[in-house]
Coordinates of C-alpha atoms and ligand atoms in Angstrom, one line a residue:
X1 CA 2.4 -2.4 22.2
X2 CA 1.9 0.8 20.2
X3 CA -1.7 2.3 19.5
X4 CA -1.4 4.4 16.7
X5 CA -3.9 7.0 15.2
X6 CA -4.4 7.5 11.6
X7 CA -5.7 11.2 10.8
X8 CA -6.8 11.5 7.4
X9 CA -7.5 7.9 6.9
X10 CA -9.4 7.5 4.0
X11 CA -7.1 9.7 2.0
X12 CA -4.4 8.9 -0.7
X13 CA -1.9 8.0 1.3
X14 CA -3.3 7.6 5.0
X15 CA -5.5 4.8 3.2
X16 CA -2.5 2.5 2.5
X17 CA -0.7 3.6 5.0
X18 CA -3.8 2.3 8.2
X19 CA -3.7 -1.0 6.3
X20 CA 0.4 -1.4 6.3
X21 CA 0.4 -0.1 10.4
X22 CA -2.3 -3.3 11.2
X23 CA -0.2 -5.6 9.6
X24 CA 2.8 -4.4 11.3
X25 CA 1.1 -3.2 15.4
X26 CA -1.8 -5.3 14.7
X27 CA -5.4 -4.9 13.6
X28 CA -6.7 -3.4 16.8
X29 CA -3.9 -1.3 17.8
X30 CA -4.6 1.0 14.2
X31 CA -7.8 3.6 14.1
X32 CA -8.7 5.1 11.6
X33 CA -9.3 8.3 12.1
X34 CA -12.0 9.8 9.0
X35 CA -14.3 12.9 8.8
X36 CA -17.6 12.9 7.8
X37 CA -18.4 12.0 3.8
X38 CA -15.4 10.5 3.6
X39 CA -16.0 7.3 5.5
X40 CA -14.0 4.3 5.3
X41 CA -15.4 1.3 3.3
X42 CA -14.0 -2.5 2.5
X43 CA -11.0 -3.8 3.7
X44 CA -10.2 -0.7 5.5
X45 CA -13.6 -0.5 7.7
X46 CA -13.5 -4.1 8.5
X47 CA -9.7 -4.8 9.5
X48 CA -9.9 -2.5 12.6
X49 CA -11.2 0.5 14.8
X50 CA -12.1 3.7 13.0
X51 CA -13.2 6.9 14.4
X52 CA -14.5 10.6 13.8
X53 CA -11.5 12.8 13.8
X54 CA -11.6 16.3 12.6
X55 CA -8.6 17.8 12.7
X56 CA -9.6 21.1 12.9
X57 CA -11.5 20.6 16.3
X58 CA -9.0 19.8 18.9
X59 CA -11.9 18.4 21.4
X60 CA -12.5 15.4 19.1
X61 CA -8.6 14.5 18.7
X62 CA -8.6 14.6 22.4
X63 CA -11.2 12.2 22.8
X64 CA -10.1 9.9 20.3
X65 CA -6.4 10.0 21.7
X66 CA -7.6 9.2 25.5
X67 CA -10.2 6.8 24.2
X68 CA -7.8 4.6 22.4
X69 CA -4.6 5.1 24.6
X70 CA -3.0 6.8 21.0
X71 CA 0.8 7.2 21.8
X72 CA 2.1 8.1 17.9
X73 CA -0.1 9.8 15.6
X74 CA 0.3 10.2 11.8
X75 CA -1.4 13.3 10.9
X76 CA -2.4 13.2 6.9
X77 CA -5.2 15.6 6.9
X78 CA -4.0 18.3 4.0
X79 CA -5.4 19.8 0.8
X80 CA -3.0 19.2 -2.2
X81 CA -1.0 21.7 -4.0
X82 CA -3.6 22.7 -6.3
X83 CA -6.9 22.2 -4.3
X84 CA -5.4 24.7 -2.1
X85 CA -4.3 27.4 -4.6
X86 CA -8.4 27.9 -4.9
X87 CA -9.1 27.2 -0.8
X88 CA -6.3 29.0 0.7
X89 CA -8.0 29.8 4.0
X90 CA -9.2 25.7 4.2
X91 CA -5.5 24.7 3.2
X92 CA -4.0 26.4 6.5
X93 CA -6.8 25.9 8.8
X94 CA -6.9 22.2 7.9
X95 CA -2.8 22.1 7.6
X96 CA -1.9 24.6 10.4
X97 CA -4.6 25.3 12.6
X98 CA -5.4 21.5 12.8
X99 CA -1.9 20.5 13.3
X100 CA -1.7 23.2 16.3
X101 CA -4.6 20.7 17.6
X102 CA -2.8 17.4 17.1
X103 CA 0.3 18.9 18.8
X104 CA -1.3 20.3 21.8
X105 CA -3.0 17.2 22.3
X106 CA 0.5 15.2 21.3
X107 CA 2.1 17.3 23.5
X108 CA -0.6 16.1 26.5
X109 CA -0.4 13.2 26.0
X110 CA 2.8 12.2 25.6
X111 CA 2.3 10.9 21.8
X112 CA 4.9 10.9 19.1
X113 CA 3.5 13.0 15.2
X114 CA 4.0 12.4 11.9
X115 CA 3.1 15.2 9.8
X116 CA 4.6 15.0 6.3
X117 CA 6.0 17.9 4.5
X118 CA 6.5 18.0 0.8
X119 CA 8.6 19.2 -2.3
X120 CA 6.2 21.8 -2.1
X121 CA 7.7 23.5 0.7
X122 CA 10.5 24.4 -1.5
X123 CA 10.2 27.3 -4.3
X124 CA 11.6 28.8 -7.3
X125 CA 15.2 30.6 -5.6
X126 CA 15.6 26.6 -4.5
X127 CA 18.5 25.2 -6.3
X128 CA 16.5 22.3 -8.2
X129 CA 18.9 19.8 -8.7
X130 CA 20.0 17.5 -5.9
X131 CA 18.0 20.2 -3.6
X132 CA 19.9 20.1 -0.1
X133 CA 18.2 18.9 2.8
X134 CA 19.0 22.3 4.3
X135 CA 18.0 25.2 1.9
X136 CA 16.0 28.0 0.6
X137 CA 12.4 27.1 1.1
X138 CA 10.2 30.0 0.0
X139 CA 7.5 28.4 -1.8
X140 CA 4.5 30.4 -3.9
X141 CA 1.9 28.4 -2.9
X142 CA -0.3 28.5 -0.3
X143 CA 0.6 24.4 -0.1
X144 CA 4.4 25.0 0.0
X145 CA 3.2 27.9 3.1
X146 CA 1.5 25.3 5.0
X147 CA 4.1 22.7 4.4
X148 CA 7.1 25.2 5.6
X149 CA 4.6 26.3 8.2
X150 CA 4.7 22.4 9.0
X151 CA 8.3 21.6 9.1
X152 CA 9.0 25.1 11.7
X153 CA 5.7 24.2 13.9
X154 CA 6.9 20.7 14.3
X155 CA 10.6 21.4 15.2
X156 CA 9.1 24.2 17.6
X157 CA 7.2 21.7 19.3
X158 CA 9.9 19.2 19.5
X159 CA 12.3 21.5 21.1
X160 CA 10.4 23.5 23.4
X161 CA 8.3 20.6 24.5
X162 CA 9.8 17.5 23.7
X163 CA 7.3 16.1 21.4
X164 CA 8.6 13.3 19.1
X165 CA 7.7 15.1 16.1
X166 CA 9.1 13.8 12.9
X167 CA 8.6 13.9 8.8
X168 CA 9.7 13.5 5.2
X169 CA 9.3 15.9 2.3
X170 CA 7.2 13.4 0.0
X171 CA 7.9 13.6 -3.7
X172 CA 4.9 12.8 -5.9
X173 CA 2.9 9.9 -4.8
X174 CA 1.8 7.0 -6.8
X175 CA 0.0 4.3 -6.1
X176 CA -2.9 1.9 -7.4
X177 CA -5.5 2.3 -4.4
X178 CA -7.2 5.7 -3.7
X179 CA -7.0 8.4 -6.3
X180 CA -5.0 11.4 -5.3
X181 CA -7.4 14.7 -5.1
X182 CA -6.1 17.6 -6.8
X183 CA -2.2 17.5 -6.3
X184 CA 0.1 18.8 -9.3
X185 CA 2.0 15.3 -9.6
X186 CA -1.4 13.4 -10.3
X187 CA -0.6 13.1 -13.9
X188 CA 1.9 10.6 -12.8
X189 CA -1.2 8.0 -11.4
X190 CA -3.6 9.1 -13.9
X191 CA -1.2 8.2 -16.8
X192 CA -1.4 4.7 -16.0
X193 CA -5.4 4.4 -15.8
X194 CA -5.6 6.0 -19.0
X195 CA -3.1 3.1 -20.4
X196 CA -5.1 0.2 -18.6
X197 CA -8.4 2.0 -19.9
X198 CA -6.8 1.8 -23.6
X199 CA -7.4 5.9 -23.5
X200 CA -4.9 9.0 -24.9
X201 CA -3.5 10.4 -22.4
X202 CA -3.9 14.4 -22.2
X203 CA -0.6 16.0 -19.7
X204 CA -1.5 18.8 -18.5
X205 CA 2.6 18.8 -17.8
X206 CA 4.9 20.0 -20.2
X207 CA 7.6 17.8 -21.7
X208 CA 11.0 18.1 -19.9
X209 CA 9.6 18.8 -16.4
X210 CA 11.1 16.5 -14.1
X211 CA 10.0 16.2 -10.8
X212 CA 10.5 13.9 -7.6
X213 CA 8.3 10.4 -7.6
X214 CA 7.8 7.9 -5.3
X215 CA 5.7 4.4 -5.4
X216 CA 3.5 4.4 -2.3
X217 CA 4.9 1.2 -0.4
X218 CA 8.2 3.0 -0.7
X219 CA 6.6 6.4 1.0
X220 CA 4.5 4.3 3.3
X221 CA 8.0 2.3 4.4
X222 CA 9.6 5.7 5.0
X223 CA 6.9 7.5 7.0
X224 CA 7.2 3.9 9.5
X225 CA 10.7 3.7 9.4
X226 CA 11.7 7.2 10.3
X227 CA 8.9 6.5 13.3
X228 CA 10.8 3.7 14.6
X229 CA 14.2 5.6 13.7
X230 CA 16.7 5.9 16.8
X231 CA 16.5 9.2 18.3
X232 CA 19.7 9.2 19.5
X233 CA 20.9 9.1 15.3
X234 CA 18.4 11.7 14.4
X235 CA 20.4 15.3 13.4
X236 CA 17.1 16.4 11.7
X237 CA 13.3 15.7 11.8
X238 CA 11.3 18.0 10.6
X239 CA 11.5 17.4 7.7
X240 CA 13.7 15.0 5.2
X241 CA 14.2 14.8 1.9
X242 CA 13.6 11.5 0.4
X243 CA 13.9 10.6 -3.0
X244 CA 13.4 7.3 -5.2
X245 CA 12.9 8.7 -9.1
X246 CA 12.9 11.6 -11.1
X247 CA 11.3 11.3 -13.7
X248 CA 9.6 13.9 -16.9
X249 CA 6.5 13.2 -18.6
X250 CA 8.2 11.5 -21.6
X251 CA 9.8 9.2 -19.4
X252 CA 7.0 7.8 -17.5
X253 CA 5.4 7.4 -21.1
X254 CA 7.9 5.7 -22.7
X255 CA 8.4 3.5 -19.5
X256 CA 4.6 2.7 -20.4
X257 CA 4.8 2.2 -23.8
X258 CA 7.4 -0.6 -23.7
X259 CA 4.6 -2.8 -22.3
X260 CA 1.9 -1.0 -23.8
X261 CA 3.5 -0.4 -27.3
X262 CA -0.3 1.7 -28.6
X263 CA -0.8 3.9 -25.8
X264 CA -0.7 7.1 -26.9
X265 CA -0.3 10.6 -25.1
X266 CA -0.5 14.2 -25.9
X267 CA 0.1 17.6 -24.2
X268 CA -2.4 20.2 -22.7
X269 CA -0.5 21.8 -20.3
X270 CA -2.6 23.7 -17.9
X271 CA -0.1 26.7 -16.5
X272 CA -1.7 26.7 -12.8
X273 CA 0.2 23.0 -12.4
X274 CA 3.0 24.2 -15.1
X275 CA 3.8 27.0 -12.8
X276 CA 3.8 24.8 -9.4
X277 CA 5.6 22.0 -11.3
X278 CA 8.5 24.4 -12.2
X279 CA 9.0 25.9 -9.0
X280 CA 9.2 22.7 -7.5
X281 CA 12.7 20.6 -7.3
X282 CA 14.0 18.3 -10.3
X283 CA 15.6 16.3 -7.8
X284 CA 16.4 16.3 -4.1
X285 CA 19.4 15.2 -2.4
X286 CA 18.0 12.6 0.1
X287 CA 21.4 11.5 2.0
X288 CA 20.6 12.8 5.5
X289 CA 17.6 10.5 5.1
X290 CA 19.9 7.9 3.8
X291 CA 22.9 8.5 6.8
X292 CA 20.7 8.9 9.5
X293 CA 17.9 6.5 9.4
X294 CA 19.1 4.2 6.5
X295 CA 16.2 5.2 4.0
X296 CA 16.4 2.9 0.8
X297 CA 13.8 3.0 -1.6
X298 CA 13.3 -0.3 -3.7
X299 CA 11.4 0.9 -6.1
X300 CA 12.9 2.1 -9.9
X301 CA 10.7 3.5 -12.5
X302 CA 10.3 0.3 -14.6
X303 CA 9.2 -2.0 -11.7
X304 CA 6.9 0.3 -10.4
X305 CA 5.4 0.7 -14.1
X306 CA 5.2 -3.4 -14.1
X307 CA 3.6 -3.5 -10.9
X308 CA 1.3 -0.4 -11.5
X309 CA 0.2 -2.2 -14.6
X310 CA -0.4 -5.2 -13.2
X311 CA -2.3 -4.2 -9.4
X312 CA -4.5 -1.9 -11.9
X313 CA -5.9 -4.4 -14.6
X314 CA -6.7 -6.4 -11.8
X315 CA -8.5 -3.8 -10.1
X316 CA -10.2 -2.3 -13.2
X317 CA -11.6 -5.7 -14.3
X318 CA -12.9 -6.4 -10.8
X319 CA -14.9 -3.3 -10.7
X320 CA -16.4 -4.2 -14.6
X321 CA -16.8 -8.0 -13.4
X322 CA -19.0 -6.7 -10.1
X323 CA -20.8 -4.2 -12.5
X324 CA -21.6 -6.4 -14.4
X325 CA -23.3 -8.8 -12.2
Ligands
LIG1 N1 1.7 15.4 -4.5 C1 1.7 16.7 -4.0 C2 1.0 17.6 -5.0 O1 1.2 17.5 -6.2 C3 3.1 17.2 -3.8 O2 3.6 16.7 -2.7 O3 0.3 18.5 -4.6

């Protein structure tokens, strides 16, 4: 049986994604790996082990690892594309020097890494539409550096050493759990709490700007099948393109309006995100993803709308039902 360690647990996506590996490997076989103020609660405490792991302090992973017999990591620790724009020197010690540690240690003890990469780690000379899996990747931001950075360090690893690294470029993530923190396709999640709130939207995007999407169980199916991909089919790892939607502001909200006929939006496009968002792809071309480990998304824009509507009225009222009381 696999023992897996989740780094970054409490985040966005590692958050969903510790809860999806105990019901696949099993409760006790998951650990959640946290740092300090940002400790897991609920559902995500409760289900399984959880530990201290700071990524940038290659001691602690060590410990963990050996502790818990870890033989695949998923390493989620990262500052988002914005966030890291005003904390460059934290965005590459947490994304670079701290996945130096979790390979060194990988690399120790035998474990397989997951380190995603992003549509972030492609730039403005990228062609945008149907981006090719191999291409120009000279990004602008200090997130796209650390993602590229990401992709190289993880292939070095895996040829020199024989680690099992492998990753995705994840589009924007949405989902109805944890809040993203300071990423430039957060608009995309906040849109719908503002609908469900019965409050105007404000986009700091500007109309016509599409980018790549994904609903989280899609992203948290593709991070766990590439995992438990066939080596032997694998012509690249670090790092796929995987796409599900593409949407532009307008299009989410009219997706949103059709069950929520009065929600109403407006523009206030902040040009930090504007400039990310255009340097960014429109749409990547995921079909190495598809060919070589059968990625499939399930997820379209209109059932993810009717299923982020749904998950988050259920969620909001909860919370004013216990505040209440
Ligand atoms: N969601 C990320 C961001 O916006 C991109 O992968 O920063």
């Amino acid at each position: 049986m696999k023992n897996v360690l989740v780094i970054g647990a409490t985040g966005q996506i590692g958050s969903e994604l510790t809860m999806e590996l105990r019901e696949r490997y099993g409760n006790e076989h998951v650990v959640a790996g946290y740092i300090h103020g940002a400790d897991p609660h609920g559902e995500l405490k409760e289900s399984g082990p959880s530990a201290v792991v700071d990524v940038t302090d290659a001691i602690n992973i060590e410990c963990v690892v050996k502790k818990y017999n870890i033989d695949a990591i998923y390493n989620m620790a990262a500052l988002l594309s914005v966030v890291a724009e005003s904390k460059p020197i934290l965005a590459w010690k947490v994304g670079i020097d701290g996945l130096w540690n979790v390979l060194e240690v990988a690399r120790a003890y035998h474990c397989s890494v997951f380190t995603p990469s992003s549509i972030g780690s492609f730039g403005p000379e990228t062609p945008h539409l149907l981006t090719p899996q191999d291409t120009t990747q000279r990004p602008r931001t200090m997130y796209g550096v650390t993602k590229v950075t990401t992709e190289l360090l993880s292939d070095y690893y895996y040829h020199k050493y024989g680690v099992d690294t492998r990753s995705v470029r994840f589009p924007g993530i949405i989902s109805n759990v944890t809040p993203p923190g300071g990423g430039t396709t957060d608009y995309a999640v906040d849109i719908y709490y503002s609908a469900v709130k019965g409050e105007k939207f404000i986009c700091p995007i500007k109309k016509g700007t599409l980018m790549d999407m994904m609903y989280m169980p899609d992203a948290l199916n593709a991070a766990i099948s590439l995992m438990e991909a066939d080596p032997k089919r694998l012509i690249h790892r670090n790092s796929f393109n995987i796409a599900s939607m593409s949407f532009a502001p307008e299009t989410i909200y009219t997706s949103i309006r059709k069950q929520l006929p009065d929600f109403e939006m407006v523009y206030d496009v902040d040009p930090l995100k504007q400039a990310i968002a255009d340097s960014w792809p429109d749409c990547m071309d995921d079909s190495c993803a598809r060919n070589e480990w059968d990625w499939n998304p399930s997820y379209s824009l209109e059932s993810m709308t009717s299923d982020m509507l749904i998950k988050l009225r259920k969620k909001l009222l909860t919370k004013a039902t216990l505040m209440s009381d």
